[in-house]
Structure formats: C-alpha cells, structure tokens
Short mmCIF file of C-alpha atoms in Angstrom, two decimals:
data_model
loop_
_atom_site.label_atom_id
_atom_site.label_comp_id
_atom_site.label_asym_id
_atom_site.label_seq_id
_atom_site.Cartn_x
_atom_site.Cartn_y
_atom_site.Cartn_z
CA UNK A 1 -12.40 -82.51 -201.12
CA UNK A 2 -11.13 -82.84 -197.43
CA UNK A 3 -10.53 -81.68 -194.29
CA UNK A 4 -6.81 -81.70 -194.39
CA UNK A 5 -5.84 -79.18 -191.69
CA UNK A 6 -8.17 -79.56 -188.19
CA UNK A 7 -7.96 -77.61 -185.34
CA UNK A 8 -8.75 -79.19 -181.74
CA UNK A 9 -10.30 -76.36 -179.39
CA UNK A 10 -8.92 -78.15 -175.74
CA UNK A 11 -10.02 -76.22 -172.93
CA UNK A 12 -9.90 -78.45 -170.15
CA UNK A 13 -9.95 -82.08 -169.12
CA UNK A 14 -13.42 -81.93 -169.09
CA UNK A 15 -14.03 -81.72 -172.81
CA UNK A 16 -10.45 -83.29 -174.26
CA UNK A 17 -11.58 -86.76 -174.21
CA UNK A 18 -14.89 -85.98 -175.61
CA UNK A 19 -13.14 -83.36 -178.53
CA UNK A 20 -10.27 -85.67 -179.05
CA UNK A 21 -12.69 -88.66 -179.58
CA UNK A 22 -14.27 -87.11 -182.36
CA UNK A 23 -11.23 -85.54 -184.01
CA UNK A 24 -8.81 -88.27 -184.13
CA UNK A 25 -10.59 -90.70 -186.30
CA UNK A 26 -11.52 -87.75 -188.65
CA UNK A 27 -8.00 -86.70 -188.66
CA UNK A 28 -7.59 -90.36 -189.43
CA UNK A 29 -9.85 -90.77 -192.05
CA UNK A 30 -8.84 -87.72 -194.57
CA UNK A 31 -4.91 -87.56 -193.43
CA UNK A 32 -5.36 -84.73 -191.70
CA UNK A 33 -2.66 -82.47 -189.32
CA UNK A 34 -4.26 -81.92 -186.11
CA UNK A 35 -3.62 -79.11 -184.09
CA UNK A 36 -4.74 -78.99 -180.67
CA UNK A 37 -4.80 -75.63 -179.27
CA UNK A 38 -5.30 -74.53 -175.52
CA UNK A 39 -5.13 -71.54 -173.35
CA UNK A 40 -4.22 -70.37 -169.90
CA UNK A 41 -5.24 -67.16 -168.09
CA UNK A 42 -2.39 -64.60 -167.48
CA UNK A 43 -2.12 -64.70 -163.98
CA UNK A 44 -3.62 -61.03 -162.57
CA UNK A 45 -1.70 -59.24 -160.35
CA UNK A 46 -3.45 -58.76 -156.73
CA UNK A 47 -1.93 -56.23 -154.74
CA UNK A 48 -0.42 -57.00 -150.90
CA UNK A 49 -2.07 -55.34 -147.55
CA UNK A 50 0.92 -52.66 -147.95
CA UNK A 51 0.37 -51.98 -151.51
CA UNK A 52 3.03 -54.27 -153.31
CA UNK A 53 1.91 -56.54 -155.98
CA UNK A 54 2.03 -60.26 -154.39
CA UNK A 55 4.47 -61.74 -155.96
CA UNK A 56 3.66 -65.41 -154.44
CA UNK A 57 0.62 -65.09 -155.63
CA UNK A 58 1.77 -64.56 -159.05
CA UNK A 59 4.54 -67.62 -159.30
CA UNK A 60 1.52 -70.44 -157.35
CA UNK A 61 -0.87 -69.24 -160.18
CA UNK A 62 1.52 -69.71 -163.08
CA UNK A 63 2.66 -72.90 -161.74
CA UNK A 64 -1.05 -74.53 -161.35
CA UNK A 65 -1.76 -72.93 -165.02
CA UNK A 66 1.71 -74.48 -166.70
CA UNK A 67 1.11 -77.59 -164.82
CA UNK A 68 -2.75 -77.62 -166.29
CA UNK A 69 -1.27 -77.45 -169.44
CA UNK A 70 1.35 -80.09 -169.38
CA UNK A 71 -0.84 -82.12 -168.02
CA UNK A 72 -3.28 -81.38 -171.42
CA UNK A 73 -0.69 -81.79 -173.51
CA UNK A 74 0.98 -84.92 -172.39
CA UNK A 75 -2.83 -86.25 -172.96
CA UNK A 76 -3.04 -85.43 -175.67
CA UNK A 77 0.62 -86.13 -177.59
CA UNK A 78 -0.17 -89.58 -176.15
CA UNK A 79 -3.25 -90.01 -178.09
CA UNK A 80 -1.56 -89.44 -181.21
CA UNK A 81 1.65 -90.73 -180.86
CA UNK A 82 -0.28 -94.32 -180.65
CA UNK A 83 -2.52 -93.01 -183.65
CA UNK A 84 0.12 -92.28 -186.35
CA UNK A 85 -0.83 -88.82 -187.22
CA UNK A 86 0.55 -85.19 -188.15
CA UNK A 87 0.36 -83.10 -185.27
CA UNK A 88 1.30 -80.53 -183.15
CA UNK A 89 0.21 -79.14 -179.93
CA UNK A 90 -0.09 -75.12 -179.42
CA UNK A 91 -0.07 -73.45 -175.80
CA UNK A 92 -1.08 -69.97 -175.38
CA UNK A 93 -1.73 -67.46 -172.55
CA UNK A 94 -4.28 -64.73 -173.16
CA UNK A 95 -5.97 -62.14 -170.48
CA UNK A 96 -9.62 -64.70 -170.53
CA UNK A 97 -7.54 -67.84 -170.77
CA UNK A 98 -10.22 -68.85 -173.61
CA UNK A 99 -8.67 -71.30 -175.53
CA UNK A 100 -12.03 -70.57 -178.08
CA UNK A 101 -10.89 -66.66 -178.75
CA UNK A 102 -7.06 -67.33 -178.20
CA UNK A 103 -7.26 -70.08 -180.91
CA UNK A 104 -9.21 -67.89 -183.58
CA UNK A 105 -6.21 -67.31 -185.71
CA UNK A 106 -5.30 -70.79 -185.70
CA UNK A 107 -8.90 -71.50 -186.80
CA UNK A 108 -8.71 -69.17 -189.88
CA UNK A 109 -5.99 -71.29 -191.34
CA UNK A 110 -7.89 -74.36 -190.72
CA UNK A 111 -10.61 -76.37 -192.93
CA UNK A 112 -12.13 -77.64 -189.90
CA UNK A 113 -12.58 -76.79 -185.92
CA UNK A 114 -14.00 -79.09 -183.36
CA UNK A 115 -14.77 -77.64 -179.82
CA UNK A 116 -16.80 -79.08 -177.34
CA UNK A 117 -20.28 -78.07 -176.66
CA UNK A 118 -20.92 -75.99 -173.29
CA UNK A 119 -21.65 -78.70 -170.20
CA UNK A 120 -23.95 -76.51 -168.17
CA UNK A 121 -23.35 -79.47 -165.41
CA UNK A 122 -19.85 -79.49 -165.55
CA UNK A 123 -17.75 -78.44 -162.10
CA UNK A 124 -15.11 -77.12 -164.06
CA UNK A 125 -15.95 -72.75 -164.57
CA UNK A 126 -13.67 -73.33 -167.62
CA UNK A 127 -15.98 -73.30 -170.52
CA UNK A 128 -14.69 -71.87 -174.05
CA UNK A 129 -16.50 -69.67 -176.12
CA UNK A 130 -17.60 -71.59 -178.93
CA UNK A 131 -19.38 -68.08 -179.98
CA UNK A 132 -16.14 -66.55 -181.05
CA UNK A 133 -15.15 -69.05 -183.42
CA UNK A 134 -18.12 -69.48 -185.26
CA UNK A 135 -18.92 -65.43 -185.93
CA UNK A 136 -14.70 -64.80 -185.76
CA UNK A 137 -13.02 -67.60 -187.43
CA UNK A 138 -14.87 -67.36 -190.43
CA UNK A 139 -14.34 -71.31 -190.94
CA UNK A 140 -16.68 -74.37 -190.07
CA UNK A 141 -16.65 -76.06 -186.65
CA UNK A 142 -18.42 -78.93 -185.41
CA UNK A 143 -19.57 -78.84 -181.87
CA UNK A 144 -19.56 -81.98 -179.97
CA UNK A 145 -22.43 -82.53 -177.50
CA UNK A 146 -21.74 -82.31 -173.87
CA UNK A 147 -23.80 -85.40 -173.48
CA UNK A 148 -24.63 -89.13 -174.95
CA UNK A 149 -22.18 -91.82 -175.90
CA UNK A 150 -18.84 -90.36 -177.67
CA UNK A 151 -18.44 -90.09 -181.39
CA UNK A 152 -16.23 -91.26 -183.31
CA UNK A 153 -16.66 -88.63 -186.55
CA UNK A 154 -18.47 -91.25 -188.59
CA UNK A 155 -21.56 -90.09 -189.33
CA UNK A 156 -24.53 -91.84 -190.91
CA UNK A 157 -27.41 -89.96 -190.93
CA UNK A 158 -26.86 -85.76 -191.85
CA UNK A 159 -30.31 -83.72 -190.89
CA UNK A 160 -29.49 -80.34 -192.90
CA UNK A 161 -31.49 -77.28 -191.93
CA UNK A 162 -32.21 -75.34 -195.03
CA UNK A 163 -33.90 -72.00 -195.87
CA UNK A 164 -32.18 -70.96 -198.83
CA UNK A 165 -30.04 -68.29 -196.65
CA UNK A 166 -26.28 -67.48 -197.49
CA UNK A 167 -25.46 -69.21 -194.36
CA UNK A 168 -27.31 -72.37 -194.90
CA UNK A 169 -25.87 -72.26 -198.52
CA UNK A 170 -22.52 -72.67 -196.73
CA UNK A 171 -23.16 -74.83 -194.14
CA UNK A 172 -24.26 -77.21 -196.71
CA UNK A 173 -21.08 -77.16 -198.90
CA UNK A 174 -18.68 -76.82 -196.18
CA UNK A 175 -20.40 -80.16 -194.66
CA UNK A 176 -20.25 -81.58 -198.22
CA UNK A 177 -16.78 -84.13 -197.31
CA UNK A 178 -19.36 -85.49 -194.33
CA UNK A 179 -22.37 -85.92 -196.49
CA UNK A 180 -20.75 -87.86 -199.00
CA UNK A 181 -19.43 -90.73 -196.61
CA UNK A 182 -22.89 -90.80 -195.00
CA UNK A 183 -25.73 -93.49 -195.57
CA UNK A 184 -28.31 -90.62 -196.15
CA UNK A 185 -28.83 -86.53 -195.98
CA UNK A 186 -32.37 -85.29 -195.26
CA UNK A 187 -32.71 -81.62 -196.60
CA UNK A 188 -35.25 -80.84 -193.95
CA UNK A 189 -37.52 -77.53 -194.54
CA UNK A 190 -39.72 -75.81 -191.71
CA UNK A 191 -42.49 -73.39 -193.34
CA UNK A 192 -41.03 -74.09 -196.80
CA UNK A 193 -42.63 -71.24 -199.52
CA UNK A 194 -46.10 -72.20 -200.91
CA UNK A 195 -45.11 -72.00 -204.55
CA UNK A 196 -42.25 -73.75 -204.72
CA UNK A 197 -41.87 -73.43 -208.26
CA UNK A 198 -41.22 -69.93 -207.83
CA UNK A 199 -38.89 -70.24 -204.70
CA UNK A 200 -37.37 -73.85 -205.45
CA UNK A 201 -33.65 -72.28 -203.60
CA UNK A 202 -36.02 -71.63 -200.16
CA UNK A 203 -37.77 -75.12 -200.75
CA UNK A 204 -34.52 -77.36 -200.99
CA UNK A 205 -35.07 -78.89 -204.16
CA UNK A 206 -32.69 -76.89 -205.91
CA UNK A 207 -29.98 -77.82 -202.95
CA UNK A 208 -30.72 -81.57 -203.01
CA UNK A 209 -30.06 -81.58 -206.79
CA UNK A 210 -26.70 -80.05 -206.04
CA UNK A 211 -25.59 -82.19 -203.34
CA UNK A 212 -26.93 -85.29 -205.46
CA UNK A 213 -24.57 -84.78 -208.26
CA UNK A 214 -21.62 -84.63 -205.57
CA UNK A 215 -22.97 -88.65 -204.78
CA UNK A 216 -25.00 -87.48 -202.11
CA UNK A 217 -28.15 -89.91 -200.85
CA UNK A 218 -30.39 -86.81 -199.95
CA UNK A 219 -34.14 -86.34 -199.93
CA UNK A 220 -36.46 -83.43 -198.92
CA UNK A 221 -38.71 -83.27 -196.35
CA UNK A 222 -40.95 -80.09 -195.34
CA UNK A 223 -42.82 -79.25 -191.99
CA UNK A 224 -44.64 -76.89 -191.01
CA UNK A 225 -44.21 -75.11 -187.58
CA UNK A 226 -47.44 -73.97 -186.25
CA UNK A 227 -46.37 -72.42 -183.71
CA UNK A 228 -43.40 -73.97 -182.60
CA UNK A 229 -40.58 -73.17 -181.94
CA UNK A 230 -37.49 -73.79 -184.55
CA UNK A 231 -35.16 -75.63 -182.04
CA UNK A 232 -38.30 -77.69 -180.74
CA UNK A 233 -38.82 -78.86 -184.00
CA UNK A 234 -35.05 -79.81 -185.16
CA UNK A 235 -34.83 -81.89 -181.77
CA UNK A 236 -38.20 -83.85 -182.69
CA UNK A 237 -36.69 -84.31 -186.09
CA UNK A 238 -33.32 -85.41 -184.89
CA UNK A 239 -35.12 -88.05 -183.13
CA UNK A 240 -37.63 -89.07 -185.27
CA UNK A 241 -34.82 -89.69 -187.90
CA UNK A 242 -31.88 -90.79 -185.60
CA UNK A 243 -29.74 -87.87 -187.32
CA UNK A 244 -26.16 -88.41 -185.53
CA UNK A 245 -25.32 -84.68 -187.32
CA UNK A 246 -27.29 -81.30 -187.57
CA UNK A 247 -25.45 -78.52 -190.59
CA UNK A 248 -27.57 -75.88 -189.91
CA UNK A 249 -25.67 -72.12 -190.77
CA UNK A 250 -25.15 -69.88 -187.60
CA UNK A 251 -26.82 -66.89 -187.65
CA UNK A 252 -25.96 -63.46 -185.37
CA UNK A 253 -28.71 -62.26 -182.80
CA UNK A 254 -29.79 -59.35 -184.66
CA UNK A 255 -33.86 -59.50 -184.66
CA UNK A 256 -33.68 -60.32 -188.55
CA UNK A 257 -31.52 -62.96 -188.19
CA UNK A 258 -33.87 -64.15 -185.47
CA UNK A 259 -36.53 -64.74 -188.22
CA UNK A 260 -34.07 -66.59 -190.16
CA UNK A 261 -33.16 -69.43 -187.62
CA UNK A 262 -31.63 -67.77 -185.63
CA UNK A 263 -32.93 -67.59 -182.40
CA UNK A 264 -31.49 -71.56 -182.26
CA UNK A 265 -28.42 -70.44 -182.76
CA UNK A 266 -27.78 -70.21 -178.91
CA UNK A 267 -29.74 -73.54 -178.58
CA UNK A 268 -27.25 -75.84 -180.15
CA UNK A 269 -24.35 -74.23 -178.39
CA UNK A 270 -25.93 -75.02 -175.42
CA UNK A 271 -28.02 -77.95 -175.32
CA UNK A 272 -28.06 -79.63 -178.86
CA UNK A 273 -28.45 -83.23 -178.43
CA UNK A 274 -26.18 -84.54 -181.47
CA UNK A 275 -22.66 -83.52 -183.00
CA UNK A 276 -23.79 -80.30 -184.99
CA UNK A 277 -21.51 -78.48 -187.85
CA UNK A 278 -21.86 -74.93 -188.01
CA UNK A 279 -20.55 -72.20 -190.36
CA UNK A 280 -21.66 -68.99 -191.27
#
C-alpha cells in the first residue's frame, strides 16, 4: 500500500518551496507520479471611460499571469528533472485563480494531495483554499505548516486524533502507508467513554489493534479536557510528544460536527504547528 499518484497544490512562490519540499522525497520514496497543479485568474474585463472594454488592460494582465506561471513551472520541472521522477506539470485558468478548487478534479484521481497551509503573514493575497479539497476532493491531503523548519515527508512520530467517528476511521487508514515507516503512532483520546468495555471503537483500543497487525508501533493514550478547548489540547500534545504529524479526520461546520472535533477543523488550516493529514 502506497501513494503512487500525488498531486502538488502550487499556488504561488510563496508556498512551492515549502509544498515541493515535502512532496518530492515522498514521491521519491513510494515511486510516485507527481503532478503539480496551479492556477491563474481569468483576467476580468474593466470597461474604458467611453464604455469599451480595455483591451490593454486585458493583454498586461494575461501577460503578468502567463509569466507567473512559467516562472512556477520552470521551478518546479527543475526540481524534478535533477530528482529522477514521473511527472508532469498542469496549468489552468479559472474565474478565482484558486489553484485549491481548480485542481479538485485532479485531486479525485489522486491517492494523495499536499497543499500548503494558509501563511496569515504572507505578502502575497494569493492563498488557496485548502477547504475545497478536503470537503470536495473526497481524497486525503496533507497540509504543510506555514511555519518551522521544512519537511522532508519522513515522519517519525504520528499523533492520531481518534473518536471512533467515520472520519477518524478514515483518516487513520488513509495515513496507514505513513504510520508504518514511522518510529511510533500514539492513538491519542480526549474525553474517551467511561466504560470502555462497552465503547472500545470510541476508546482506541479497538483501532490500535488494527493498525498493530499492519506493523504499526502504536499505543493509547487518553486525556481528559476539562474545559479546554480541543485544538488547545492537540497543540500541548504535539509538543509534549514531539509529533512531526497530526491524522485527525476533517469534519464540516455544522454544530454536530462541532461536538465531534470539529470546531479544530479551521484551526489546523490555519495555524497548526506540524505537517497534518486530513481526510474525511
């Protein structure tokens, strides 16, 4: 079990390095084809003082949008001509010029997507929409952090958020190629059930046993909240444990979901501090 197809969500300069520097080596590392996908906004069509649409207007704005995307795309056919690997490179154009939504049906024949987390400090006002391709895409995609030293797609030390929902379920098994390779999964728990013979799926013993017989090192740990918050909690946890990758299954923003983990949902596409693999 691999990750054989990956797609590479490039929206601007700004994240490429950071996306590329995670998705290479894994590309590397199961034989994958990468596909890096980015989009430019159609130019819109202003109209002139007397009415006419302005034309100039029209060809500058193409031209700084195809020269954008050369300029992407000569990045990154450099980086893996010198790395040996399938690839290809897909431009598109779309009304938002999110290369997020306008790479969704790339995605969906994928096994993995890697985007770049949202850099609320970045200058750029090109940001994709990370959003659309976890609730859209219907496949798994690892978000790389905004922030810290780069990562290479090696990961040692998994922190998996269970509680025993569909979406956790497949978080978990989706993740499974990355769990395997790693030194150690914690199953971690927050308000676990208080008979946990009766609700061993909600406790994470029955998951652990599971992942064990795929050769996963995994253990179980539970905490309880009192009164924190879920994404407070998975941050302390993270670095209490020096977990270089959250799975944790993305939930919608309905107000049941909300009691389900889902109100952190937002949190790691925002301001998670480590590489975090999402599916739903």
């Amino acid at each position: 079990m691999s990750f054989k197809t990956i797609v590479a969500i490039i929206q601007s300069k700004d994240d490429a390095e950071r996306v590329l520097d995670c998705a290479i080596p894994l590309a590397a590392r199961y034989q994958s084809h990468l596909i890096g996908v980015h989009a430019e906004a159609l130019p819109v069509a202003y109209t002139s003082a007397v009415g006419f649409p302005d034309t100039e207007f029209l060809q500058t704005t193409a031209e700084i949008n195809k020269e954008r995307a050369d300029a992407l795309q000569a990045m990154f056919r450099g980086r893996l001509r010198g790395a040996g690997l399938s690839f290809e490179w897909r431009s598109l154009e779309s009304f938002s010029g999110d290369s997020a939504h306008s790479g969704i049906s790339s995605a969906r024949c994928a096994d993995l997507v890697i985007a770049a987390q949202r850099n609320p400090h970045s200058e750029s006002s090109a940001t994709a929409d990370v959003d659309a391709l976890l609730f859209e895409s219907g496949r798994p995609v690892l978000i790389v952090p905004h922030a810290g030293p780069a990562h290479d797609g090696s990961f040692q030390r998994v922190l998996l958020a269970w509680n025993g929902s569909r979406e956790a379920a497949r978080a978990a098994f989706d993740a499974l190629p990355l769990m395997m390779e790693a030194e150690h999964t914690e199953v971690f728990v927050i308000d676990p059930p208080d008979d946990v013979e009766q609700d061993a799926e909600a406790s994470g013993a029955e998951i652990a046993t599971a992942l064990s017989r795929h050769g996963v090192n995994v253990s179980v740990v539970a905490e309880a909240s009192r009164g924190r918050s879920v994404d407070h909690i998975l941050q302390a946890r993270i670095a209490g444990t020096d977990a270089d990758l959250l799975v944790l299954g993305a939930y919608s923003h309905s107000w049941l979901r909300q009691l389900l983990f889902g109100g952190i949902t937002r949190t790691v596409l925002q301001s998670m501090p480590v590489a975090t693999f999402m599916s739903r």
